[in-house]
mmCIF file of C-alpha atoms in Angstrom:
data_model
loop_
_atom_site.group_PDB
_atom_site.id
_atom_site.type_symbol
_atom_site.label_atom_id
_atom_site.label_comp_id
_atom_site.label_asym_id
_atom_site.label_seq_id
_atom_site.Cartn_x
_atom_site.Cartn_y
_atom_site.Cartn_z
ATOM 1 C CA MET O 1 0.000 0.000 0.000
ATOM 2 C CA GLU O 2 2.849 2.384 0.780
ATOM 3 C CA THR O 3 4.087 1.967 -2.791
ATOM 4 C CA LYS O 4 0.588 2.760 -4.091
ATOM 5 C CA PHE O 5 0.336 5.988 -2.123
ATOM 6 C CA ASN O 6 3.863 7.067 -3.052
ATOM 7 C CA PHE O 7 2.921 6.583 -6.699
ATOM 8 C CA LEU O 8 -0.240 8.668 -6.263
ATOM 9 C CA LYS O 9 1.717 11.447 -4.562
ATOM 10 C CA GLU O 10 4.278 11.541 -7.366
ATOM 11 C CA LYS O 11 1.547 11.416 -10.002
ATOM 12 C CA SER O 12 -0.302 14.344 -8.423
ATOM 13 C CA GLN O 13 2.873 16.403 -8.459
ATOM 14 C CA ALA O 14 3.482 15.610 -12.132
ATOM 15 C CA LEU O 15 -0.115 16.538 -12.947
ATOM 16 C CA ARG O 16 0.287 19.863 -11.131
ATOM 17 C CA LYS O 17 3.205 20.615 -13.450
ATOM 18 C CA ASP O 18 0.992 19.750 -16.437
ATOM 19 C CA ILE O 19 -1.761 22.028 -15.115
ATOM 20 C CA ILE O 20 0.640 24.978 -14.854
ATOM 21 C CA ASP O 21 2.004 24.356 -18.360
ATOM 22 C CA THR O 22 -1.484 23.964 -19.813
ATOM 23 C CA ILE O 23 -2.899 27.169 -18.312
ATOM 24 C CA TYR O 24 0.298 29.078 -19.150
ATOM 25 C CA ASN O 25 -0.011 28.040 -22.813
ATOM 26 C CA ALA O 26 -3.685 29.027 -22.838
ATOM 27 C CA GLY O 27 -3.084 32.436 -21.277
ATOM 28 C CA SER O 28 -6.199 31.973 -19.150
ATOM 29 C CA GLY O 29 -7.913 29.396 -16.985
ATOM 30 C CA HIS O 30 -8.620 28.426 -13.402
ATOM 31 C CA PRO O 31 -5.394 27.362 -11.684
ATOM 32 C CA GLY O 32 -6.473 27.712 -8.041
ATOM 33 C CA GLY O 33 -9.219 25.128 -8.033
ATOM 34 C CA SER O 34 -7.416 22.883 -10.509
ATOM 35 C CA LEU O 35 -4.523 22.601 -8.070
ATOM 36 C CA SER O 36 -6.810 21.980 -5.093
ATOM 37 C CA VAL O 37 -8.806 19.194 -6.752
ATOM 38 C CA VAL O 38 -6.036 17.278 -8.499
ATOM 39 C CA ASP O 39 -5.204 14.940 -5.600
ATOM 40 C CA ILE O 40 -8.840 13.820 -5.524
ATOM 41 C CA LEU O 41 -8.879 13.177 -9.265
ATOM 42 C CA THR O 42 -5.575 11.342 -9.053
ATOM 43 C CA VAL O 43 -6.854 8.854 -6.479
ATOM 44 C CA LEU O 44 -10.082 8.310 -8.405
ATOM 45 C CA TYR O 45 -8.560 7.803 -11.851
ATOM 46 C CA TYR O 46 -5.400 5.933 -10.891
ATOM 47 C CA SER O 47 -6.585 3.791 -7.988
ATOM 48 C CA VAL O 48 -10.371 3.632 -7.671
ATOM 49 C CA MET O 49 -12.450 4.041 -10.802
ATOM 50 C CA ASN O 50 -13.242 1.289 -13.265
ATOM 51 C CA ILE O 51 -12.306 3.039 -16.514
ATOM 52 C CA ASP O 52 -10.409 2.126 -19.661
ATOM 53 C CA SER O 53 -9.463 4.665 -22.330
ATOM 54 C CA SER O 54 -9.582 1.915 -24.965
ATOM 55 C CA ARG O 55 -13.258 1.321 -24.073
ATOM 56 C CA PRO O 56 -14.515 4.804 -23.167
ATOM 57 C CA LYS O 57 -18.175 3.864 -23.634
ATOM 58 C CA ASP O 58 -18.112 0.589 -21.713
ATOM 59 C CA GLU O 59 -21.562 0.289 -20.134
ATOM 60 C CA ASN O 60 -20.043 -0.898 -16.860
ATOM 61 C CA ARG O 61 -17.554 1.950 -16.471
ATOM 62 C CA ASP O 62 -17.646 4.213 -13.445
ATOM 63 C CA ARG O 63 -18.834 7.759 -14.188
ATOM 64 C CA LEU O 64 -17.386 11.068 -13.017
ATOM 65 C CA VAL O 65 -19.262 14.359 -13.175
ATOM 66 C CA LEU O 66 -17.057 17.431 -12.749
ATOM 67 C CA SER O 67 -19.825 19.675 -11.480
ATOM 68 C CA LYS O 68 -17.354 22.495 -10.776
ATOM 69 C CA GLY O 69 -16.523 22.505 -14.473
ATOM 70 C CA HIS O 70 -14.176 25.491 -14.413
ATOM 71 C CA VAL O 71 -11.398 23.278 -12.986
ATOM 72 C CA ALA O 72 -11.386 21.374 -16.270
ATOM 73 C CA PRO O 73 -7.593 21.788 -16.726
ATOM 74 C CA ALA O 74 -7.028 19.311 -13.896
ATOM 75 C CA LEU O 75 -9.372 16.751 -15.444
ATOM 76 C CA TYR O 76 -7.944 17.303 -18.935
ATOM 77 C CA CYS O 77 -4.423 16.630 -17.683
ATOM 78 C CA VAL O 78 -5.608 13.402 -16.032
ATOM 79 C CA LEU O 79 -7.517 12.237 -19.117
ATOM 80 C CA ALA O 80 -4.547 12.955 -21.376
ATOM 81 C CA ASP O 81 -2.216 11.054 -19.080
ATOM 82 C CA LYS O 82 -4.657 8.136 -18.994
ATOM 83 C CA GLY O 83 -4.678 7.967 -22.804
ATOM 84 C CA PHE O 84 -8.125 9.342 -23.643
ATOM 85 C CA PHE O 85 -6.484 11.771 -26.082
ATOM 86 C CA ASP O 86 -2.991 12.858 -27.113
ATOM 87 C CA LYS O 87 -1.134 15.002 -24.598
ATOM 88 C CA LYS O 88 -0.298 17.485 -27.339
ATOM 89 C CA GLU O 89 -3.938 18.591 -27.170
ATOM 90 C CA LEU O 90 -3.210 20.182 -23.782
ATOM 91 C CA LYS O 91 -1.374 22.964 -25.585
ATOM 92 C CA THR O 92 -4.625 23.895 -27.344
ATOM 93 C CA LEU O 93 -6.637 24.619 -24.182
ATOM 94 C CA ARG O 94 -9.232 27.361 -24.799
ATOM 95 C CA LYS O 95 -8.082 27.845 -28.400
ATOM 96 C CA PRO O 96 -10.680 28.115 -31.201
ATOM 97 C CA GLY O 97 -11.496 24.659 -32.518
ATOM 98 C CA SER O 98 -9.800 22.853 -29.644
ATOM 99 C CA ILE O 99 -11.371 19.752 -28.109
ATOM 100 C CA LEU O 100 -10.411 21.277 -24.728
ATOM 101 C CA GLN O 101 -12.514 24.320 -23.968
ATOM 102 C CA GLY O 102 -12.781 26.295 -20.724
ATOM 103 C CA HIS O 103 -15.470 23.947 -19.410
ATOM 104 C CA PRO O 104 -15.974 20.236 -20.141
ATOM 105 C CA ASP O 105 -17.830 19.397 -23.350
ATOM 106 C CA MET O 106 -19.067 15.814 -23.718
ATOM 107 C CA LYS O 107 -19.449 16.232 -27.474
ATOM 108 C CA LYS O 108 -15.845 17.288 -28.044
ATOM 109 C CA THR O 109 -13.677 15.736 -25.346
ATOM 110 C CA PRO O 110 -13.095 11.984 -24.968
ATOM 111 C CA GLY O 111 -13.618 10.850 -21.386
ATOM 112 C CA ILE O 112 -16.075 13.603 -20.449
ATOM 113 C CA GLU O 113 -19.362 12.103 -19.287
ATOM 114 C CA ILE O 114 -21.438 15.294 -19.336
ATOM 115 C CA SER O 115 -20.959 18.955 -20.187
ATOM 116 C CA THR O 116 -20.704 21.145 -17.093
ATOM 117 C CA GLY O 117 -20.012 24.755 -16.263
ATOM 118 C CA SER O 118 -23.273 26.169 -14.967
ATOM 119 C CA LEU O 119 -22.630 25.617 -11.274
ATOM 120 C CA GLY O 120 -25.081 23.590 -9.234
ATOM 121 C CA GLN O 121 -26.304 21.289 -11.983
ATOM 122 C CA GLY O 122 -23.806 18.428 -11.860
ATOM 123 C CA LEU O 123 -25.242 16.634 -8.850
ATOM 124 C CA SER O 124 -28.620 16.390 -10.571
ATOM 125 C CA ALA O 125 -26.939 14.824 -13.610
ATOM 126 C CA ALA O 126 -25.089 12.405 -11.341
ATOM 127 C CA ASN O 127 -28.426 11.437 -9.768
ATOM 128 C CA GLY O 128 -29.707 10.560 -13.220
ATOM 129 C CA MET O 129 -26.686 8.373 -13.927
ATOM 130 C CA ALA O 130 -27.070 6.562 -10.612
ATOM 131 C CA LEU O 131 -30.783 6.012 -11.242
ATOM 132 C CA ALA O 132 -29.989 4.721 -14.742
ATOM 133 C CA ALA O 133 -27.586 2.183 -13.249
ATOM 134 C CA ARG O 134 -30.368 0.873 -11.040
ATOM 135 C CA VAL O 135 -32.868 0.661 -13.888
ATOM 136 C CA ASP O 136 -30.328 -1.075 -16.124
ATOM 137 C CA ASN O 137 -29.184 -3.387 -13.316
ATOM 138 C CA LYS O 138 -25.612 -2.099 -13.495
ATOM 139 C CA SER O 139 -23.215 -1.848 -10.579
ATOM 140 C CA TYR O 140 -21.081 1.118 -11.636
ATOM 141 C CA ASN O 141 -20.326 3.989 -9.258
ATOM 142 C CA VAL O 142 -21.012 7.651 -9.972
ATOM 143 C CA PHE O 143 -18.695 10.323 -8.584
ATOM 144 C CA ALA O 144 -19.690 14.003 -8.503
ATOM 145 C CA ILE O 145 -17.013 16.615 -7.787
ATOM 146 C CA LEU O 146 -18.531 19.725 -6.204
ATOM 147 C CA GLY O 147 -17.069 22.970 -4.904
ATOM 148 C CA ASP O 148 -17.825 24.530 -1.530
ATOM 149 C CA GLY O 149 -18.734 27.770 -3.287
ATOM 150 C CA GLU O 150 -20.869 25.825 -5.726
ATOM 151 C CA ILE O 151 -23.021 24.283 -3.004
ATOM 152 C CA GLN O 152 -24.445 27.729 -2.317
ATOM 153 C CA GLU O 153 -26.689 26.881 -5.281
ATOM 154 C CA GLY O 154 -30.166 25.755 -4.277
ATOM 155 C CA GLN O 155 -30.289 23.047 -6.937
ATOM 156 C CA ILE O 156 -27.527 21.186 -5.105
ATOM 157 C CA TRP O 157 -29.797 20.695 -2.115
ATOM 158 C CA GLU O 158 -32.760 19.667 -4.245
ATOM 159 C CA ALA O 159 -30.476 17.060 -5.806
ATOM 160 C CA ALA O 160 -29.201 16.023 -2.369
ATOM 161 C CA MET O 161 -32.757 15.477 -1.202
ATOM 162 C CA THR O 162 -33.540 13.461 -4.333
ATOM 163 C CA ALA O 163 -30.461 11.240 -3.962
ATOM 164 C CA ALA O 164 -31.360 10.397 -0.371
ATOM 165 C CA HIS O 165 -35.016 9.762 -1.211
ATOM 166 C CA TYR O 166 -34.092 7.231 -3.887
ATOM 167 C CA LYS O 167 -31.329 5.711 -1.740
ATOM 168 C CA LEU O 168 -28.672 6.186 -4.416
ATOM 169 C CA ASN O 169 -25.920 4.333 -2.596
ATOM 170 C CA LYS O 170 -23.778 4.148 -5.744
ATOM 171 C CA LEU O 171 -23.515 7.953 -5.765
ATOM 172 C CA ILE O 172 -20.486 9.516 -4.080
ATOM 173 C CA ALA O 173 -20.210 13.315 -3.976
ATOM 174 C CA ILE O 174 -16.823 14.796 -3.146
ATOM 175 C CA VAL O 175 -16.758 18.447 -2.104
ATOM 176 C CA ASP O 176 -13.492 20.207 -2.935
ATOM 177 C CA SER O 177 -13.701 22.466 0.101
ATOM 178 C CA ASN O 178 -10.909 25.012 -0.358
ATOM 179 C CA GLY O 179 -12.738 27.870 1.363
ATOM 180 C CA LEU O 180 -12.478 30.348 -1.508
ATOM 181 C CA GLN O 181 -14.522 31.361 -4.523
ATOM 182 C CA ILE O 182 -14.124 34.028 -7.178
ATOM 183 C CA ASP O 183 -15.472 36.840 -4.972
ATOM 184 C CA GLY O 184 -13.584 35.942 -1.804
ATOM 185 C CA PRO O 185 -13.837 33.569 1.165
ATOM 186 C CA VAL O 186 -16.873 31.303 0.959
ATOM 187 C CA CYS O 187 -17.767 32.119 4.565
ATOM 188 C CA GLU O 188 -18.043 35.818 3.686
ATOM 189 C CA VAL O 189 -19.864 35.497 0.358
ATOM 190 C CA MET O 190 -22.419 32.958 1.627
ATOM 191 C CA GLY O 191 -21.444 30.623 4.431
ATOM 192 C CA VAL O 192 -22.066 26.929 3.858
ATOM 193 C CA GLU O 193 -20.616 25.329 6.986
ATOM 194 C CA PRO O 194 -21.122 22.847 8.516
ATOM 195 C CA ILE O 195 -21.165 21.044 5.159
ATOM 196 C CA ASP O 196 -21.048 17.540 6.596
ATOM 197 C CA GLU O 197 -23.961 18.160 8.952
ATOM 198 C CA LYS O 198 -26.039 19.654 6.155
ATOM 199 C CA PHE O 199 -25.587 16.594 3.930
ATOM 200 C CA ARG O 200 -26.240 14.332 6.912
ATOM 201 C CA ALA O 201 -29.484 16.201 7.611
ATOM 202 C CA PHE O 202 -30.519 15.571 4.009
ATOM 203 C CA GLY O 203 -30.072 11.826 4.535
ATOM 204 C CA TRP O 204 -26.502 11.208 3.360
ATOM 205 C CA ASP O 205 -23.606 9.404 4.958
ATOM 206 C CA THR O 206 -20.761 11.906 5.389
ATOM 207 C CA ILE O 207 -16.993 11.708 5.792
ATOM 208 C CA VAL O 208 -14.568 14.597 6.390
ATOM 209 C CA ILE O 209 -10.989 14.191 5.163
ATOM 210 C CA ASP O 210 -7.789 15.985 4.194
ATOM 211 C CA GLY O 211 -8.268 16.370 0.453
ATOM 212 C CA HIS O 212 -4.529 16.309 -0.201
ATOM 213 C CA ASN O 213 -3.889 13.083 1.704
ATOM 214 C CA HIS O 214 -4.080 10.299 -0.858
ATOM 215 C CA GLU O 215 -4.504 7.618 1.772
ATOM 216 C CA GLU O 216 -7.451 9.401 3.392
ATOM 217 C CA ILE O 217 -9.102 9.963 0.008
ATOM 218 C CA TYR O 218 -8.670 6.321 -0.953
ATOM 219 C CA TYR O 219 -10.077 4.886 2.272
ATOM 220 C CA ALA O 220 -12.948 7.395 2.367
ATOM 221 C CA VAL O 221 -14.041 6.261 -1.096
ATOM 222 C CA ALA O 222 -13.623 2.610 -0.091
ATOM 223 C CA LEU O 223 -15.912 3.211 2.896
ATOM 224 C CA ALA O 224 -18.435 5.103 0.776
ATOM 225 C CA LYS O 225 -18.624 2.214 -1.691
ATOM 226 C CA LYS O 226 -19.807 -0.066 1.133
ATOM 227 C CA SER O 227 -22.945 1.982 1.732
ATOM 228 C CA LYS O 228 -26.122 -0.037 1.156
ATOM 229 C CA GLU O 229 -28.906 2.531 1.320
ATOM 230 C CA LYS O 230 -27.475 6.051 1.307
ATOM 231 C CA PRO O 231 -25.429 8.278 -0.987
ATOM 232 C CA THR O 232 -22.169 9.480 0.547
ATOM 233 C CA ALA O 233 -20.720 12.982 0.696
ATOM 234 C CA ILE O 234 -16.972 13.204 1.250
ATOM 235 C CA ILE O 235 -15.967 16.668 2.448
ATOM 236 C CA ALA O 236 -12.364 17.096 1.310
ATOM 237 C CA LYS O 237 -10.595 19.979 3.037
ATOM 238 C CA THR O 238 -8.181 21.453 0.498
ATOM 239 C CA VAL O 239 -5.988 24.475 -0.219
ATOM 240 C CA LYS O 240 -6.724 26.603 -3.256
ATOM 241 C CA GLY O 241 -3.594 26.798 -5.403
ATOM 242 C CA LYS O 242 -2.013 23.889 -3.504
ATOM 243 C CA GLY O 243 1.729 23.546 -4.108
ATOM 244 C CA VAL O 244 2.384 26.989 -5.580
ATOM 245 C CA SER O 245 3.497 29.529 -2.992
ATOM 246 C CA PHE O 246 1.956 32.659 -4.482
ATOM 247 C CA MET O 247 -1.322 30.947 -5.368
ATOM 248 C CA GLU O 248 -2.119 29.161 -2.117
ATOM 249 C CA ASN O 249 -5.185 30.542 -0.319
ATOM 250 C CA CYS O 250 -5.511 33.459 -2.762
ATOM 251 C CA CYS O 251 -8.940 33.946 -4.308
ATOM 252 C CA GLU O 252 -7.284 36.079 -7.025
ATOM 253 C CA TRP O 253 -6.075 32.799 -8.554
ATOM 254 C CA HIS O 254 -9.580 31.399 -8.924
ATOM 255 C CA GLY O 255 -9.532 32.402 -12.576
ATOM 256 C CA HIS O 256 -6.325 33.976 -13.851
ATOM 257 C CA GLY O 257 -3.764 33.482 -16.602
ATOM 258 C CA ILE O 258 -0.147 32.642 -15.808
ATOM 259 C CA ASN O 259 2.724 34.601 -17.346
ATOM 260 C CA LYS O 260 6.211 33.291 -18.082
ATOM 261 C CA GLU O 261 7.777 34.424 -14.809
ATOM 262 C CA GLN O 262 4.874 33.090 -12.745
ATOM 263 C CA ALA O 263 4.998 29.758 -14.558
ATOM 264 C CA ALA O 264 8.717 29.455 -13.836
ATOM 265 C CA GLN O 265 8.163 30.218 -10.142
ATOM 266 C CA ALA O 266 5.262 27.777 -9.943
ATOM 267 C CA LEU O 267 7.305 24.976 -11.489
ATOM 268 C CA ALA O 268 10.176 25.726 -9.111
ATOM 269 C CA ASP O 269 7.754 25.505 -6.182
ATOM 270 C CA LEU O 270 6.613 22.129 -7.491
ATOM 271 C CA GLY O 271 10.198 20.881 -7.680
ATOM 272 C CA VAL O 272 10.441 20.998 -11.468
ATOM 273 C CA ARG O 273 13.678 22.373 -12.870
#
């Protein structure tokens, strides 16, 4: 197991480098949240999810809904590394005609289950996927990645109520709780704490973890997959801009391009020479 978690740690660091390069080449993007969510995506795609890039439409594959779609650079870097498309496409992020636009597009990008970007809607889509699995007698899991700023949206709580009512135990929501959104600290814009107690009150099992600890992420998902009658919400405490000194805990880096000097500093912070 120690070897597994060392691999995941090294992979996350390499993906952070790819995220910086990708957003630098684009001249715009959302680095802060991409860097906070990447450890979660790494554990899911490299150690948990049943996926195969050679069979992207396998009916039994696990599904992932990136509800906070603006952190698409993190997911794109993972999908490229997993072989869903050529890594050279990362250099085309946000360019006209690119398969990699600012938010995920299921019609253009291999490996994207559903188009997202309008915050608050992804959990509803994930509900539909989980219900479809039940109707079709499939056993796949559905993962929905939410943001703590995003859950200010009322539709999230309608979806949470629906998931509990239908006992969607194959649905696992992971909240990338980095405490910041585009306008400032989440607690100042519209407080959402205590997130775990809110989901629990809506009928979910809840787990609170360090969202940068690969071992905690892995075991939280393993526990969630054992649920028999309830969906599970994993509240992952993270740091916006994780790993880059001048980005950490700065809401200014929610959505911001990276210039040459900043890219060099970021890569140095990440241990890339």
